[in-house]
Short mmCIF file of C-alpha atoms and ligand atoms in Angstrom, two decimals:
data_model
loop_
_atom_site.label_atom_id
_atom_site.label_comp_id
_atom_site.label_asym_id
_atom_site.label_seq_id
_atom_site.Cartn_x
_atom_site.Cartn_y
_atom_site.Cartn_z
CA UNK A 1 302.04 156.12 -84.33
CA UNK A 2 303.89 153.05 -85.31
CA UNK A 3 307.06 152.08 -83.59
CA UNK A 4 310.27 153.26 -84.80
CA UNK A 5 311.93 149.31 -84.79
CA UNK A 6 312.75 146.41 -87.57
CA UNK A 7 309.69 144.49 -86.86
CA UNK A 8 306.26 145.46 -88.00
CA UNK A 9 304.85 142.30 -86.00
CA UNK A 10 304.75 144.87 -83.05
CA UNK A 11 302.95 148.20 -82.89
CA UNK A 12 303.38 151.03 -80.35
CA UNK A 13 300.26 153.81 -80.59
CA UNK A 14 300.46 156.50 -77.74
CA UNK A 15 296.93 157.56 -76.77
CA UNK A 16 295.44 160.09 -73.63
CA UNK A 17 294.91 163.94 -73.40
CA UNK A 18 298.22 164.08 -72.68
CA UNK A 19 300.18 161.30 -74.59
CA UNK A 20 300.16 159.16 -71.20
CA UNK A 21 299.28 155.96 -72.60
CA UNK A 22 301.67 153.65 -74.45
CA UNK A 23 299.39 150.49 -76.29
CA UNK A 24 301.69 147.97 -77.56
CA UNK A 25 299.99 145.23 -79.82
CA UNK A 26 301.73 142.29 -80.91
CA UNK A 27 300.39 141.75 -84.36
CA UNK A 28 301.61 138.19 -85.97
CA UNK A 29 297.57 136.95 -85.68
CA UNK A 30 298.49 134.14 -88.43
CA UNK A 31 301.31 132.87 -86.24
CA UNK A 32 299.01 133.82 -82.79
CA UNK A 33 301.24 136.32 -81.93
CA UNK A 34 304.43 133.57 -81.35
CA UNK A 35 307.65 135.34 -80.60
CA UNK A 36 310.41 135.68 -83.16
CA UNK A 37 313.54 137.61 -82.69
CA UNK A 38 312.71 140.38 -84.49
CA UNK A 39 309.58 140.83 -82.38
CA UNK A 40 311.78 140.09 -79.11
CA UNK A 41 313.81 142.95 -80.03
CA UNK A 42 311.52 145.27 -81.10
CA UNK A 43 309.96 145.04 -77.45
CA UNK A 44 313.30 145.50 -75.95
CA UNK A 45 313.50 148.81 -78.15
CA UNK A 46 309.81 149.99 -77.60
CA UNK A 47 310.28 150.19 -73.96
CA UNK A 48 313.55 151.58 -74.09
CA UNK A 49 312.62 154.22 -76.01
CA UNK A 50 308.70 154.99 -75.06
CA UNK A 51 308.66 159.14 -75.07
CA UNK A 52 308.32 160.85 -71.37
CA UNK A 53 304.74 161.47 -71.70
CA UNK A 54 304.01 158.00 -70.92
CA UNK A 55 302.60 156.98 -67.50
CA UNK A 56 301.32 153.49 -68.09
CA UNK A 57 301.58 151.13 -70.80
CA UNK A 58 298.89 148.42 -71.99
CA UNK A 59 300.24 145.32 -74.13
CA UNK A 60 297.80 143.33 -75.83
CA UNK A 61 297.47 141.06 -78.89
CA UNK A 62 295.32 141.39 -82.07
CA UNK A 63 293.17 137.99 -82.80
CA UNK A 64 292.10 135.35 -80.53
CA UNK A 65 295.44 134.81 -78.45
CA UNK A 66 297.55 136.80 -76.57
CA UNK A 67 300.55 134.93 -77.82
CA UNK A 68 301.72 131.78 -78.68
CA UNK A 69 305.27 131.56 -77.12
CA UNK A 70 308.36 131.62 -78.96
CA UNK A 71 308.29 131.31 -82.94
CA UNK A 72 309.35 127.49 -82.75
CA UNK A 73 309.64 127.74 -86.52
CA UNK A 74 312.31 129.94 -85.62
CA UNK A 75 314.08 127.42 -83.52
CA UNK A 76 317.20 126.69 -85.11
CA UNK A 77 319.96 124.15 -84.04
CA UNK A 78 321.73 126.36 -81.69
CA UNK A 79 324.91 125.20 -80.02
CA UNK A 80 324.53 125.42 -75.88
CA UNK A 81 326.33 129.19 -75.78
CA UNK A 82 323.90 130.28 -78.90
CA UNK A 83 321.07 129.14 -76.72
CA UNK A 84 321.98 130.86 -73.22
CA UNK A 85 322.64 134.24 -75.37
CA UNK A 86 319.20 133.65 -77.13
CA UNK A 87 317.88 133.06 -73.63
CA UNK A 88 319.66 136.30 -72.19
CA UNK A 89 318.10 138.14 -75.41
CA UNK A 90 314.90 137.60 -73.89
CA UNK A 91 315.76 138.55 -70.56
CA UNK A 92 316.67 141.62 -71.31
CA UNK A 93 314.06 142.57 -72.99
CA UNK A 94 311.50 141.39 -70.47
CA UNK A 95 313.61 143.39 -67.72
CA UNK A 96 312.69 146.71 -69.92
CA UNK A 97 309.52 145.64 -69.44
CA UNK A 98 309.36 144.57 -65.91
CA UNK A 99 311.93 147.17 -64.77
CA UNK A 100 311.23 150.04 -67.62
CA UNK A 101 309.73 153.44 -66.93
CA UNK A 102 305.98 152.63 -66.41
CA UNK A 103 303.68 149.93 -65.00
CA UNK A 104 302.55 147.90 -67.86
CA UNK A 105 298.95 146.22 -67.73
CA UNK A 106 298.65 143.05 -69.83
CA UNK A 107 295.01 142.34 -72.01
CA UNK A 108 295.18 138.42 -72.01
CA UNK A 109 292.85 136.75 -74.44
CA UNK A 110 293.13 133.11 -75.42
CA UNK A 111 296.73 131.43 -75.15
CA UNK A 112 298.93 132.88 -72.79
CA UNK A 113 301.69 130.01 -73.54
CA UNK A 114 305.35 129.43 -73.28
CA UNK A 115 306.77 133.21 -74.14
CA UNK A 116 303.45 134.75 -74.18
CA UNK A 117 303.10 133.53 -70.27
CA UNK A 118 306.90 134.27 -69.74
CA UNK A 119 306.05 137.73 -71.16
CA UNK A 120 302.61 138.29 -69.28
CA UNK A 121 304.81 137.59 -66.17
CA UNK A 122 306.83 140.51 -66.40
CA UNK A 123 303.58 142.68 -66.66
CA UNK A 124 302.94 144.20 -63.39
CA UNK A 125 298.58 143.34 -63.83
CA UNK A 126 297.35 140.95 -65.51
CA UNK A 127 293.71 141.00 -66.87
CA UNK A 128 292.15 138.18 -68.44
CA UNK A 129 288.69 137.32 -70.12
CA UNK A 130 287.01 134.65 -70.17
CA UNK A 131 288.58 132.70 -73.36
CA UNK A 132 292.33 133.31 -71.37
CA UNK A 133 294.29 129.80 -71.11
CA UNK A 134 297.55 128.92 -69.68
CA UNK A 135 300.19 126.25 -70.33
CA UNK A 136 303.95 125.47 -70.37
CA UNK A 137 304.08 123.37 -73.25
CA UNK A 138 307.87 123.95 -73.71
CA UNK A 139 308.09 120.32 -70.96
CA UNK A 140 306.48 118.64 -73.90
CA UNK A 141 308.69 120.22 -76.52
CA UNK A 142 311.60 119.11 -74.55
CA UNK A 143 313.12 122.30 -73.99
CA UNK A 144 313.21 124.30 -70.76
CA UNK A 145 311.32 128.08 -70.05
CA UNK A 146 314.11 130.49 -71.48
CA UNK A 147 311.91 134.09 -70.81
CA UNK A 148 313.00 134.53 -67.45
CA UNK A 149 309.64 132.19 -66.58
CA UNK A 150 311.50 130.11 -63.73
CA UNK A 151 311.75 133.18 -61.79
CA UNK A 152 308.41 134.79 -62.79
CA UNK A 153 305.76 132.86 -62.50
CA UNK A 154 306.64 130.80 -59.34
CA UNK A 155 306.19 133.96 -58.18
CA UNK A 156 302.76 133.75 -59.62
CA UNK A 157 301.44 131.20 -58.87
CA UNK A 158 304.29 128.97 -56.57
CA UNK A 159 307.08 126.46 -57.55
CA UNK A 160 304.50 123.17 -57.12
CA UNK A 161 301.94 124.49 -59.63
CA UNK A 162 305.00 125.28 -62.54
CA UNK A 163 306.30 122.47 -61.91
CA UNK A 164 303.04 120.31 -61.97
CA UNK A 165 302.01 122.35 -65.64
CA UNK A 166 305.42 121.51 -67.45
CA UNK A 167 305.94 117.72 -65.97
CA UNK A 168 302.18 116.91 -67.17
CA UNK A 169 301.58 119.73 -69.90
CA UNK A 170 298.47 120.70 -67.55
CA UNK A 171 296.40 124.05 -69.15
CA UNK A 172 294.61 126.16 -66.47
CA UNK A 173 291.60 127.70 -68.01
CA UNK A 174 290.15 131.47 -67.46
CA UNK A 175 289.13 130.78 -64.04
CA UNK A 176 291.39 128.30 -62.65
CA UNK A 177 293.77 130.41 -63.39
CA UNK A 178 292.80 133.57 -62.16
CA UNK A 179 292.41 132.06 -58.60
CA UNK A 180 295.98 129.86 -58.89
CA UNK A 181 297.07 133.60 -59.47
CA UNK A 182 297.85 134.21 -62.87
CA UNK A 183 296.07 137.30 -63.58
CA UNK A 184 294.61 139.67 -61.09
CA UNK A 185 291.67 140.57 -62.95
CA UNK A 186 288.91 138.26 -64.90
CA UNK A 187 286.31 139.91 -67.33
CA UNK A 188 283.65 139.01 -69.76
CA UNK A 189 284.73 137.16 -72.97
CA UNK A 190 286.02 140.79 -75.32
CA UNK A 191 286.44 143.16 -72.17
CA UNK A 192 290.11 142.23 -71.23
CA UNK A 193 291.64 145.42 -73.38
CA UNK A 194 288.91 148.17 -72.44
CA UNK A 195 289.67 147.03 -68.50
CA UNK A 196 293.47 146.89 -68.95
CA UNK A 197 293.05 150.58 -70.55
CA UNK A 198 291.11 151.65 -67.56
CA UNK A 199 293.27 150.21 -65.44
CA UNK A 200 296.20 151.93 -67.17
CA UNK A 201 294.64 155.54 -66.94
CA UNK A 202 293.56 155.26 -63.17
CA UNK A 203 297.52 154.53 -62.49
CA UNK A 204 298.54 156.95 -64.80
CA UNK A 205 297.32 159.46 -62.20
CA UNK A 206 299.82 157.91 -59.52
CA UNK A 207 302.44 160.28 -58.53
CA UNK A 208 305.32 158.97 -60.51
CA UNK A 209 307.38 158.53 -57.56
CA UNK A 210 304.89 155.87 -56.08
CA UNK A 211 304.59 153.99 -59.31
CA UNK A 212 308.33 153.85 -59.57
CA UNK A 213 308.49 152.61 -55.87
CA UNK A 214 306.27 149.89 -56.64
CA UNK A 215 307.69 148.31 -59.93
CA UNK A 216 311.53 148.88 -58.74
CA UNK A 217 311.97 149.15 -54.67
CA UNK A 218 309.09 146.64 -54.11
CA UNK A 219 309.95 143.72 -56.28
CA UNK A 220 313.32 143.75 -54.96
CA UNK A 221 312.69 144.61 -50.98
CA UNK A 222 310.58 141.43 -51.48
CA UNK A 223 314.07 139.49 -51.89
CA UNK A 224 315.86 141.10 -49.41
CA UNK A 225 315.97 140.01 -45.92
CA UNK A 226 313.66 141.38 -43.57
CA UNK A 227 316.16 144.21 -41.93
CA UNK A 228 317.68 144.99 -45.33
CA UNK A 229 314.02 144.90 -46.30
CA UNK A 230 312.81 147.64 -43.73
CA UNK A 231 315.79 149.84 -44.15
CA UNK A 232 315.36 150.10 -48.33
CA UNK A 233 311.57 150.60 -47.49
CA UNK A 234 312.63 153.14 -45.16
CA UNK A 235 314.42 155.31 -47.98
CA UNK A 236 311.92 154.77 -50.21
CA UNK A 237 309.17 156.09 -47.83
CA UNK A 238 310.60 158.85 -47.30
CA UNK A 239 311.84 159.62 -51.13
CA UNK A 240 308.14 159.65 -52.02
CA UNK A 241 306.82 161.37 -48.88
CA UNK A 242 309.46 164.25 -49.71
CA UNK A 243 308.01 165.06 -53.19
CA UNK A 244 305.98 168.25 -53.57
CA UNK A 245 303.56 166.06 -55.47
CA UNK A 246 302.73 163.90 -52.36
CA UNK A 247 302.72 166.90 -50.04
CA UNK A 248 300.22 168.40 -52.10
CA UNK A 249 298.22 164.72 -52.67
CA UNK A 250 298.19 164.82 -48.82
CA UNK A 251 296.98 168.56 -48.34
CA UNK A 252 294.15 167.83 -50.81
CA UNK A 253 293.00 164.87 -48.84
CA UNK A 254 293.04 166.82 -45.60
CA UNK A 255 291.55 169.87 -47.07
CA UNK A 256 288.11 167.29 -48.32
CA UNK A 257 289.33 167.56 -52.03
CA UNK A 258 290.70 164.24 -52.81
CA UNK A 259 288.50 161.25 -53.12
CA UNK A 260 288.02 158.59 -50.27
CA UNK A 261 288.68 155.41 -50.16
CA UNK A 262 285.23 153.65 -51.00
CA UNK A 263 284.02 150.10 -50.35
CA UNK A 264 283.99 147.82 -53.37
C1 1HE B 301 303.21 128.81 -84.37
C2 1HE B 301 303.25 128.83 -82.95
C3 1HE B 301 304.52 128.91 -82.33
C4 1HE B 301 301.19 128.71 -83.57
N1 1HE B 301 305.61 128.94 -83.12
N2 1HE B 301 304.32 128.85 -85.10
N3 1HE B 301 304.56 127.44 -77.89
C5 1HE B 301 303.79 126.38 -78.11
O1 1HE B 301 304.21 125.24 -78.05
C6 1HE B 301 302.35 126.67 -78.49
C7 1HE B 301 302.12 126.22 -79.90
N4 1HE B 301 300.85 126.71 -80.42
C8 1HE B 301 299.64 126.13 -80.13
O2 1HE B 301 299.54 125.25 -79.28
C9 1HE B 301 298.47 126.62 -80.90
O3 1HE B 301 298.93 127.19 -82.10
C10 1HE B 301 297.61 127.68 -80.15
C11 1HE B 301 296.87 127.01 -78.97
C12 1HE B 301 298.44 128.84 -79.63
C13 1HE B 301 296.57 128.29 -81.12
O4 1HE B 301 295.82 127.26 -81.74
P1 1HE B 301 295.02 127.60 -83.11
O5 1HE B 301 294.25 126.36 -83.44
O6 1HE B 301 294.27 128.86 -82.94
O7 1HE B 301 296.13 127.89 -84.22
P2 1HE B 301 297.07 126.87 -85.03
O8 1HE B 301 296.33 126.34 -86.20
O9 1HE B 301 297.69 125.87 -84.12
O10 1HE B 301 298.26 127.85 -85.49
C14 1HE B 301 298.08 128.77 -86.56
C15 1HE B 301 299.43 128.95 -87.20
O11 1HE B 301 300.33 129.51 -86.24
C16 1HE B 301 300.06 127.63 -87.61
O12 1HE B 301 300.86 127.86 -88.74
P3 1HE B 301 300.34 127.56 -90.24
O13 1HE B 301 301.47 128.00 -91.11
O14 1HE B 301 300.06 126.08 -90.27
O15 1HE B 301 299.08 128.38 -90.42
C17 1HE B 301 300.96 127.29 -86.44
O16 1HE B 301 302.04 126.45 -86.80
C18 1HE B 301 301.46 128.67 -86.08
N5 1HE B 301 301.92 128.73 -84.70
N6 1HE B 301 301.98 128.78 -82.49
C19 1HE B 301 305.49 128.91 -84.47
N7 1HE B 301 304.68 128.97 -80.98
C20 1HE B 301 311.91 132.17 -74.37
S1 1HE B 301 311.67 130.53 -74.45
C21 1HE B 301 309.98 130.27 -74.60
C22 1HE B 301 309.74 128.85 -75.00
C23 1HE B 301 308.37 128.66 -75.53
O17 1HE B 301 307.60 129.56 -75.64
S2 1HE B 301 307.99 127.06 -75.98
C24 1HE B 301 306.28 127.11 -76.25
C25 1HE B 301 305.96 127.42 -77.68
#
């Protein structure tokens, strides 16, 4: 199935038994995958619109890179209010993502630049292989990060490390990178998609409630002070607990029919 939306740089196919699984590829492989507005917007409209079947979404990009940032060939002279609203463009169309319907799992292959980092950022995992690289080249471009980056990835990977990668154009490779924090998960050179897509159908089998909790109550207790903190976590505990789907989760355990936790 190909996404209903003006750009056909983007493609949304909707795989599983029962249609749980959105796949979003960003498909501009001669640009590596950069980010025009077309593309920005057709994002914002794919995750507005994915159908209710979907539990989990995996975004990925066809080539060698995950994405190159924004389209600079794209960047026009914009007067200072054209360039906050191209800036807000983006940020609301990474809050669909971040802040959409289902936990999205990001494949990350190659460059995960400028955009494309600003973009993996409002993934909820990240899983890279081994060819995964990451920069902020947008301090040697002489702009600024514009995707909602500045308050993404410090949350990543801290404010020191940011700011040390766009004062000096520093590029953390595969591994590097997975231990400043970038991704959660690091695979073989090839395997980042096939883990993402596992990853996507083992939380697909979350009760809804829970997977809700964690992409919109946690985030945002995080940034709440500590008694507002407890008291939101409060209501959300007992939201979820109240749901005939965790009652039942719970009975099965108790009964010996759910799984265990097992030692990795
Ligand atoms: C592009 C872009 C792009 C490639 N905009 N056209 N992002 C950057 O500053 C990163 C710029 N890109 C690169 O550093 C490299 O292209 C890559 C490391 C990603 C890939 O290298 P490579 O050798 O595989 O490809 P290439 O030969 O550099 O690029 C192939 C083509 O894609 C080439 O065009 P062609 O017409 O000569 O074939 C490139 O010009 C084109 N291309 N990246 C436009 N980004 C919300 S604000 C976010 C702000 C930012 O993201 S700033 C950071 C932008």
């Amino acid at each position: 199935m190909t996404s209903n939306t003006s750009s056909t740089d983007i493609q949304l196919d909707i795989r599983g038994a029962h249609q749980e699984i959105a796949v979003i590829r960003l498909s501009r492989v001669a640009k590596r995958n950069a980010v025009n507005d077309s593309l920005i917007l057709a994002l914002r409209d794919i995750f507005e619109k994915l159908p209710t079947t979907v539990r989990a979404a995996v975004i990925h990009g066809e080539g060698e890179h995950f994405c190159a940032g924004l389209d600079l060939g794209e960047l026009e002279e914009r007067d200072a209010g054209q360039g906050m609203h191209h800036s807000r463009m983006w940020h609301a169309a990474l809050e669909r993502v971040q802040f959409g319907p289902v936990p999205v799992i990001a494949a990350l292959q190659g460059a995960v630049v400028g955009g494309g980092l600003e973009l993996a950022s409002a993934c909820h995992i990240r899983v890279a292989d081994e060819t995964a690289f990451y920069a902020l080249p947008e301090g040697s471009r002489g702009i600024f990060v514009g995707g909602g980056g500045s308050v993404r990835i410090p949350k990543l990977i801290g404010v020191a490390r940011m700011t040390d990668m766009m004062l000096t154009g520093r590029v953390y490779n595969a591994q590097d990178g997975e231990r400043a924090g970038f991704a959660q998960y690091l695979v073989p050179e090839g395997q980042a998609f096939d883990k993402a897509m596992e990853l996507a159908a083992r939380v697909a089998q979350n009760a809804p409630l829970t997977n809700y909790a964690l992409m919109h109550a946690l985030p945002r207790i995080a940034e709440q002070p500590a008694e507002q903190g407890y008291l939101t976590e409060a209501l959300m505990a007992a939201i979820a607990q109240s749901a005939p789907e965790a009652k039942d989760r719970v009975r099965a355990f108790l009964e010996g029919r759910a799984a265990k936790v097992q030692k990795s």
